[in-house]
PDB file of C-alpha atoms in Angstrom:
ATOM      1  CA  UNK A  68      17.391  -4.597 -13.244  1.00 90.00           C
ATOM      2  CA  UNK A  69      14.195  -4.018 -11.245  1.00 97.00           C
ATOM      3  CA  UNK A  70      14.936  -3.794  -7.532  1.00 98.00           C
ATOM      4  CA  UNK A  71      11.513  -2.647  -6.324  1.00 98.00           C
ATOM      5  CA  UNK A  72       7.842  -2.851  -7.261  1.00 98.00           C
ATOM      6  CA  UNK A  73       5.550  -0.146  -5.904  1.00 98.00           C
ATOM      7  CA  UNK A  74       1.830  -0.937  -5.865  1.00 98.00           C
ATOM      8  CA  UNK A  75      -1.141   1.357  -5.853  1.00 97.00           C
ATOM      9  CA  UNK A  76      -3.933  -0.252  -3.814  1.00 95.00           C
ATOM     10  CA  UNK A  77      -7.438   0.530  -5.092  1.00 91.00           C
ATOM     11  CA  UNK A  78      -8.016  -0.991  -8.494  1.00 90.00           C
ATOM     12  CA  UNK A  79      -4.733  -2.910  -8.336  1.00 95.00           C
ATOM     13  CA  UNK A  80      -4.587  -5.048  -5.198  1.00 96.00           C
ATOM     14  CA  UNK A  81      -8.292  -4.784  -4.486  1.00 94.00           C
ATOM     15  CA  UNK A  82     -11.039  -4.243  -7.052  1.00 88.00           C
ATOM     16  CA  UNK A  83     -12.756  -1.353  -5.306  1.00 86.00           C
ATOM     17  CA  UNK A  84     -13.411   1.290  -7.955  1.00 82.00           C
ATOM     18  CA  UNK A  85     -16.830  -0.035  -9.032  1.00 83.00           C
ATOM     19  CA  UNK A  86     -17.814  -0.455  -5.360  1.00 89.00           C
ATOM     20  CA  UNK A  87     -16.817   3.133  -4.553  1.00 89.00           C
ATOM     21  CA  UNK A  88     -18.884   4.473  -7.468  1.00 90.00           C
ATOM     22  CA  UNK A  89     -21.995   2.604  -6.332  1.00 92.00           C
ATOM     23  CA  UNK A  90     -21.614   3.305  -2.611  1.00 96.00           C
ATOM     24  CA  UNK A  91     -21.179   7.023  -3.251  1.00 96.00           C
ATOM     25  CA  UNK A  92     -24.322   7.211  -5.377  1.00 96.00           C
ATOM     26  CA  UNK A  93     -26.354   5.214  -2.847  1.00 97.00           C
ATOM     27  CA  UNK A  94     -25.385   7.786  -0.206  1.00 98.00           C
ATOM     28  CA  UNK A  95     -26.230  10.743  -2.431  1.00 97.00           C
ATOM     29  CA  UNK A  96     -29.594   9.247  -3.367  1.00 97.00           C
ATOM     30  CA  UNK A  97     -30.451   9.322   0.332  1.00 97.00           C
ATOM     31  CA  UNK A  98     -29.825  13.088   0.143  1.00 97.00           C
ATOM     32  CA  UNK A  99     -32.044  13.813  -2.823  1.00 96.00           C
ATOM     33  CA  UNK A 100     -29.771  13.138  -5.798  1.00 97.00           C
ATOM     34  CA  UNK A 101     -31.178  11.229  -8.767  1.00 96.00           C
ATOM     35  CA  UNK A 102     -29.000   9.289 -11.206  1.00 94.00           C
ATOM     36  CA  UNK A 103     -29.980   7.881 -14.583  1.00 93.00           C
ATOM     37  CA  UNK A 104     -26.661   6.049 -14.517  1.00 90.00           C
ATOM     38  CA  UNK A 105     -23.851   5.797 -12.005  1.00 89.00           C
ATOM     39  CA  UNK A 106     -21.048   8.285 -12.756  1.00 88.00           C
ATOM     40  CA  UNK A 107     -17.693   6.573 -13.171  1.00 82.00           C
ATOM     41  CA  UNK A 108     -15.245   8.650 -11.121  1.00 83.00           C
ATOM     42  CA  UNK A 109     -12.637   5.923 -10.876  1.00 76.00           C
ATOM     43  CA  UNK A 110      -9.210   7.332 -10.111  1.00 68.00           C
ATOM     44  CA  UNK A 111     -10.420  10.779  -9.030  1.00 73.00           C
ATOM     45  CA  UNK A 112      -9.331  12.317  -5.743  1.00 74.00           C
ATOM     46  CA  UNK A 113     -11.740  13.313  -2.967  1.00 83.00           C
ATOM     47  CA  UNK A 114     -11.723  17.032  -3.764  1.00 85.00           C
ATOM     48  CA  UNK A 115     -12.474  16.514  -7.447  1.00 85.00           C
ATOM     49  CA  UNK A 116     -15.250  14.017  -6.709  1.00 91.00           C
ATOM     50  CA  UNK A 117     -17.224  16.324  -4.435  1.00 95.00           C
ATOM     51  CA  UNK A 118     -16.728  19.291  -6.741  1.00 96.00           C
ATOM     52  CA  UNK A 119     -18.198  17.141  -9.516  1.00 96.00           C
ATOM     53  CA  UNK A 120     -21.361  16.420  -7.546  1.00 97.00           C
ATOM     54  CA  UNK A 121     -21.751  19.859  -5.897  1.00 97.00           C
ATOM     55  CA  UNK A 122     -19.948  22.408  -8.095  1.00 96.00           C
ATOM     56  CA  UNK A 123     -21.609  25.629  -6.927  1.00 95.00           C
ATOM     57  CA  UNK A 124     -22.341  25.288  -3.212  1.00 97.00           C
ATOM     58  CA  UNK A 125     -19.195  24.800  -1.108  1.00 96.00           C
ATOM     59  CA  UNK A 126     -21.122  24.705   2.179  1.00 97.00           C
ATOM     60  CA  UNK A 127     -23.442  21.942   0.981  1.00 97.00           C
ATOM     61  CA  UNK A 128     -20.487  20.170  -0.607  1.00 97.00           C
ATOM     62  CA  UNK A 129     -18.630  20.064   2.709  1.00 97.00           C
ATOM     63  CA  UNK A 130     -21.724  18.859   4.575  1.00 97.00           C
ATOM     64  CA  UNK A 131     -22.127  15.966   2.156  1.00 97.00           C
ATOM     65  CA  UNK A 132     -18.433  15.149   2.181  1.00 96.00           C
ATOM     66  CA  UNK A 133     -18.320  14.915   5.980  1.00 96.00           C
ATOM     67  CA  UNK A 134     -21.573  12.965   6.093  1.00 97.00           C
ATOM     68  CA  UNK A 135     -20.160  10.489   3.638  1.00 97.00           C
ATOM     69  CA  UNK A 136     -17.299   9.719   5.994  1.00 93.00           C
ATOM     70  CA  UNK A 137     -19.836   8.479   8.565  1.00 95.00           C
ATOM     71  CA  UNK A 138     -21.672   6.578   5.839  1.00 97.00           C
ATOM     72  CA  UNK A 139     -18.444   4.814   4.874  1.00 93.00           C
ATOM     73  CA  UNK A 140     -18.029   3.555   8.436  1.00 91.00           C
ATOM     74  CA  UNK A 141     -21.435   1.852   8.335  1.00 95.00           C
ATOM     75  CA  UNK A 142     -20.933   0.627   4.761  1.00 95.00           C
ATOM     76  CA  UNK A 143     -17.329  -0.640   4.782  1.00 90.00           C
ATOM     77  CA  UNK A 144     -15.484  -2.032   1.800  1.00 88.00           C
ATOM     78  CA  UNK A 145     -15.833  -5.840   1.655  1.00 92.00           C
ATOM     79  CA  UNK A 146     -12.118  -6.297   1.050  1.00 88.00           C
ATOM     80  CA  UNK A 147     -12.306 -10.058   1.378  1.00 89.00           C
ATOM     81  CA  UNK A 148     -14.746 -10.238  -1.543  1.00 91.00           C
ATOM     82  CA  UNK A 149     -12.970  -7.676  -3.719  1.00 93.00           C
ATOM     83  CA  UNK A 150      -9.368  -8.757  -3.163  1.00 95.00           C
ATOM     84  CA  UNK A 151      -7.339  -9.389  -6.320  1.00 95.00           C
ATOM     85  CA  UNK A 152      -6.606 -13.082  -5.901  1.00 95.00           C
ATOM     86  CA  UNK A 153      -3.324 -12.712  -7.779  1.00 97.00           C
ATOM     87  CA  UNK A 154      -1.966 -10.204  -5.271  1.00 97.00           C
ATOM     88  CA  UNK A 155      -0.600 -12.531  -2.593  1.00 97.00           C
ATOM     89  CA  UNK A 156       1.016 -15.181  -4.852  1.00 98.00           C
ATOM     90  CA  UNK A 157       2.608 -12.538  -7.092  1.00 98.00           C
ATOM     91  CA  UNK A 158       3.942 -10.583  -4.120  1.00 98.00           C
ATOM     92  CA  UNK A 159       5.291 -13.768  -2.571  1.00 98.00           C
ATOM     93  CA  UNK A 160       7.077 -14.605  -5.814  1.00 98.00           C
ATOM     94  CA  UNK A 161       8.572 -11.110  -6.007  1.00 98.00           C
ATOM     95  CA  UNK A 162       9.761 -11.447  -2.417  1.00 98.00           C
ATOM     96  CA  UNK A 163      11.315 -14.823  -3.201  1.00 98.00           C
ATOM     97  CA  UNK A 164      13.254 -13.170  -6.022  1.00 97.00           C
ATOM     98  CA  UNK A 165      14.588 -10.511  -3.667  1.00 97.00           C
ATOM     99  CA  UNK A 166      12.492  -7.662  -5.071  1.00 98.00           C
ATOM    100  CA  UNK A 167      11.546  -4.934  -2.585  1.00 98.00           C
ATOM    101  CA  UNK A 168       7.835  -4.054  -2.390  1.00 98.00           C
ATOM    102  CA  UNK A 169       5.726  -1.154  -1.181  1.00 98.00           C
ATOM    103  CA  UNK A 170       2.123  -0.002  -1.264  1.00 98.00           C
ATOM    104  CA  UNK A 171       1.704   3.693  -2.096  1.00 98.00           C
ATOM    105  CA  UNK A 172      -1.990   4.536  -1.917  1.00 95.00           C
ATOM    106  CA  UNK A 173      -4.120   7.662  -1.631  1.00 89.00           C
ATOM    107  CA  UNK A 174      -6.380   5.751   0.768  1.00 87.00           C
ATOM    108  CA  UNK A 175      -6.304   6.366   4.502  1.00 86.00           C
ATOM    109  CA  UNK A 176      -3.688   4.544   6.569  1.00 94.00           C
ATOM    110  CA  UNK A 177      -6.364   2.496   8.355  1.00 91.00           C
ATOM    111  CA  UNK A 178      -7.654   1.138   5.033  1.00 89.00           C
ATOM    112  CA  UNK A 179      -4.155   0.248   3.833  1.00 94.00           C
ATOM    113  CA  UNK A 180      -3.531  -1.614   7.081  1.00 95.00           C
ATOM    114  CA  UNK A 181      -6.847  -3.448   6.735  1.00 92.00           C
ATOM    115  CA  UNK A 182      -6.034  -4.534   3.196  1.00 94.00           C
ATOM    116  CA  UNK A 183      -2.551  -5.735   4.196  1.00 96.00           C
ATOM    117  CA  UNK A 184      -4.054  -7.848   6.968  1.00 96.00           C
ATOM    118  CA  UNK A 185      -6.833  -9.352   4.841  1.00 94.00           C
ATOM    119  CA  UNK A 186      -4.490 -10.061   1.914  1.00 95.00           C
ATOM    120  CA  UNK A 187      -1.941 -11.558   4.356  1.00 97.00           C
ATOM    121  CA  UNK A 188       1.017  -9.820   2.698  1.00 98.00           C
ATOM    122  CA  UNK A 189       2.657  -8.038   5.641  1.00 97.00           C
ATOM    123  CA  UNK A 190       5.568 -10.478   5.607  1.00 98.00           C
ATOM    124  CA  UNK A 191       6.515  -9.631   2.004  1.00 98.00           C
ATOM    125  CA  UNK A 192       6.063  -5.851   2.203  1.00 98.00           C
ATOM    126  CA  UNK A 193       8.958  -3.523   2.943  1.00 98.00           C
ATOM    127  CA  UNK A 194       7.042  -0.235   3.222  1.00 98.00           C
ATOM    128  CA  UNK A 195       3.572   1.300   3.013  1.00 98.00           C
ATOM    129  CA  UNK A 196       2.621   4.961   2.657  1.00 98.00           C
ATOM    130  CA  UNK A 197      -0.693   6.811   2.499  1.00 96.00           C
ATOM    131  CA  UNK A 198      -1.285   9.921   0.424  1.00 93.00           C
ATOM    132  CA  UNK A 199      -2.646  11.499   3.606  1.00 91.00           C
ATOM    133  CA  UNK A 200       0.898  11.319   4.996  1.00 95.00           C
ATOM    134  CA  UNK A 201       2.250  13.359   2.069  1.00 95.00           C
ATOM    135  CA  UNK A 202       2.009  17.075   1.332  1.00 94.00           C
ATOM    136  CA  UNK A 203       0.261  16.470  -2.011  1.00 92.00           C
ATOM    137  CA  UNK A 204      -1.861  13.737  -3.575  1.00 89.00           C
ATOM    138  CA  UNK A 205      -1.345  12.027  -6.910  1.00 92.00           C
ATOM    139  CA  UNK A 206      -0.672  13.125  -9.660  1.00 93.00           C
ATOM    140  CA  UNK A 207       2.107  14.704  -7.576  1.00 96.00           C
ATOM    141  CA  UNK A 208       4.915  12.101  -7.496  1.00 98.00           C
ATOM    142  CA  UNK A 209       5.772  12.693  -3.831  1.00 98.00           C
ATOM    143  CA  UNK A 210       4.202   9.453  -2.599  1.00 98.00           C
ATOM    144  CA  UNK A 211       6.290   7.357  -4.970  1.00 98.00           C
ATOM    145  CA  UNK A 212       9.479   9.332  -4.406  1.00 98.00           C
ATOM    146  CA  UNK A 213       9.017   8.907  -0.668  1.00 98.00           C
ATOM    147  CA  UNK A 214       8.627   5.146  -1.067  1.00 98.00           C
ATOM    148  CA  UNK A 215      11.752   4.971  -3.234  1.00 98.00           C
ATOM    149  CA  UNK A 216      13.681   6.934  -0.642  1.00 98.00           C
ATOM    150  CA  UNK A 217      12.618   4.594   2.138  1.00 98.00           C
ATOM    151  CA  UNK A 218      13.545   1.551   0.064  1.00 98.00           C
ATOM    152  CA  UNK A 219      16.865   3.024  -1.031  1.00 98.00           C
ATOM    153  CA  UNK A 220      16.217   2.642  -4.761  1.00 98.00           C
ATOM    154  CA  UNK A 221      16.361   4.936  -7.789  1.00 98.00           C
ATOM    155  CA  UNK A 222      13.390   5.532 -10.128  1.00 98.00           C
ATOM    156  CA  UNK A 223      15.098   3.590 -12.911  1.00 97.00           C
ATOM    157  CA  UNK A 224      15.193   0.537 -10.636  1.00 98.00           C
ATOM    158  CA  UNK A 225      11.433   0.559  -9.997  1.00 98.00           C
ATOM    159  CA  UNK A 226       8.218  -0.679 -11.533  1.00 98.00           C
ATOM    160  CA  UNK A 227       5.048   1.123 -10.476  1.00 98.00           C
ATOM    161  CA  UNK A 228       1.733  -0.714 -10.785  1.00 98.00           C
ATOM    162  CA  UNK A 229      -1.222   1.625 -11.238  1.00 97.00           C
ATOM    163  CA  UNK A 230      -4.648   1.786 -12.825  1.00 94.00           C
ATOM    164  CA  UNK A 231      -5.934   5.381 -12.789  1.00 90.00           C
ATOM    165  CA  UNK A 232      -4.782   8.317 -14.943  1.00 91.00           C
ATOM    166  CA  UNK A 233      -3.752  10.357 -11.883  1.00 91.00           C
ATOM    167  CA  UNK A 234      -1.738   7.470 -10.479  1.00 94.00           C
ATOM    168  CA  UNK A 235      -0.119   6.765 -13.823  1.00 96.00           C
ATOM    169  CA  UNK A 236       0.882  10.415 -14.117  1.00 97.00           C
ATOM    170  CA  UNK A 237       2.335  10.364 -10.593  1.00 97.00           C
ATOM    171  CA  UNK A 238       4.363   7.281 -11.440  1.00 98.00           C
ATOM    172  CA  UNK A 239       5.686   8.719 -14.686  1.00 98.00           C
ATOM    173  CA  UNK A 240       6.601  12.013 -12.995  1.00 98.00           C
ATOM    174  CA  UNK A 241       8.620  10.045 -10.440  1.00 98.00           C
ATOM    175  CA  UNK A 242      10.819   8.793 -13.276  1.00 98.00           C
ATOM    176  CA  UNK A 243       9.878   5.124 -12.938  1.00 98.00           C
ATOM    177  CA  UNK A 244       8.413   2.702 -15.465  1.00 98.00           C
ATOM    178  CA  UNK A 245       4.635   2.379 -15.008  1.00 98.00           C
ATOM    179  CA  UNK A 246       2.495  -0.658 -15.744  1.00 98.00           C
ATOM    180  CA  UNK A 247      -1.292  -0.135 -15.774  1.00 98.00           C
ATOM    181  CA  UNK A 248      -3.511  -3.021 -14.712  1.00 97.00           C
ATOM    182  CA  UNK A 249      -6.524  -3.308 -16.999  1.00 94.00           C
ATOM    183  CA  UNK A 250      -9.626  -2.317 -14.996  1.00 87.00           C
ATOM    184  CA  UNK A 251     -12.676  -4.295 -13.937  1.00 76.00           C
ATOM    185  CA  UNK A 252     -15.360  -4.634 -16.599  1.00 71.00           C
ATOM    186  CA  UNK A 253     -17.592  -1.556 -16.477  1.00 68.00           C
ATOM    187  CA  UNK A 254     -14.804   0.707 -15.186  1.00 75.00           C
ATOM    188  CA  UNK A 255     -13.374   3.038 -17.813  1.00 78.00           C
ATOM    189  CA  UNK A 256      -9.924   4.527 -17.290  1.00 87.00           C
ATOM    190  CA  UNK A 257      -7.562   6.323 -19.641  1.00 90.00           C
ATOM    191  CA  UNK A 258      -4.390   4.269 -19.286  1.00 95.00           C
ATOM    192  CA  UNK A 259      -2.644   5.656 -22.355  1.00 96.00           C
ATOM    193  CA  UNK A 260      -0.003   7.375 -20.231  1.00 97.00           C
ATOM    194  CA  UNK A 261       1.401   4.095 -18.940  1.00 98.00           C
ATOM    195  CA  UNK A 262       4.417   2.379 -20.426  1.00 98.00           C
ATOM    196  CA  UNK A 263       2.394  -0.811 -20.736  1.00 97.00           C
ATOM    197  CA  UNK A 264      -1.111  -2.090 -19.964  1.00 97.00           C
ATOM    198  CA  UNK A 265      -1.143  -5.513 -18.332  1.00 98.00           C
ATOM    199  CA  UNK A 266      -3.963  -8.034 -18.048  1.00 96.00           C
ATOM    200  CA  UNK A 267      -2.815  -9.578 -14.778  1.00 97.00           C
ATOM    201  CA  UNK A 268      -0.425  -8.926 -11.905  1.00 98.00           C
ATOM    202  CA  UNK A 269       1.451 -12.035 -13.076  1.00 98.00           C
ATOM    203  CA  UNK A 270       2.623  -9.985 -16.064  1.00 98.00           C
ATOM    204  CA  UNK A 271       4.849  -8.027 -13.653  1.00 98.00           C
ATOM    205  CA  UNK A 272       7.219 -10.982 -13.496  1.00 97.00           C
ATOM    206  CA  UNK A 273       7.907 -10.719 -17.223  1.00 95.00           C
ATOM    207  CA  UNK A 274       9.148  -7.149 -16.750  1.00 95.00           C
ATOM    208  CA  UNK A 275      11.726  -7.767 -14.049  1.00 93.00           C
ATOM    209  CA  UNK A 276      14.633  -7.981 -16.453  1.00 72.00           C
TER     210      UNK A 276
END
């Protein structure tokens, strides 16, 4: 019996991965980078992303990383446009069935809060946690284990909804069953580590048992 569903945010509740790839490249082009095509770094963490773009100059890498934080503030994510329209009705149905729910995302707390407000799902959520509040990011399972602890459930009682390879690995290492939501067209993710790939968040309901 599934007692809790734990959601990743980016790529699951909001279709942000393609936006992140394009915004990042637009910023780097302003700093002299040239791209024949936009690198797809969907699912990577911040450290790995900046090492990819600037592998041999840690000082320059840090300058660009910090500059990008300011760029993000002036080029915010249009959550209202990118929101997965299935998120709210599916979460409301899970709540109606008595299933506990949490968001466990590597995004900053402020972005999680913004998404919760725009999606209008605060009343059906039982817990949210940011990777920045944990001692390690995904693929470390800490974020999911922390959510389970707060909800009072065991891994075998949980479904984790992910999209990226790092998130899938984190979910599997927590001991829970992991469903991978098929990504947006043009986003390529290795989802072979998941227990199942789903086409829609509605497919979660079929797995409740």
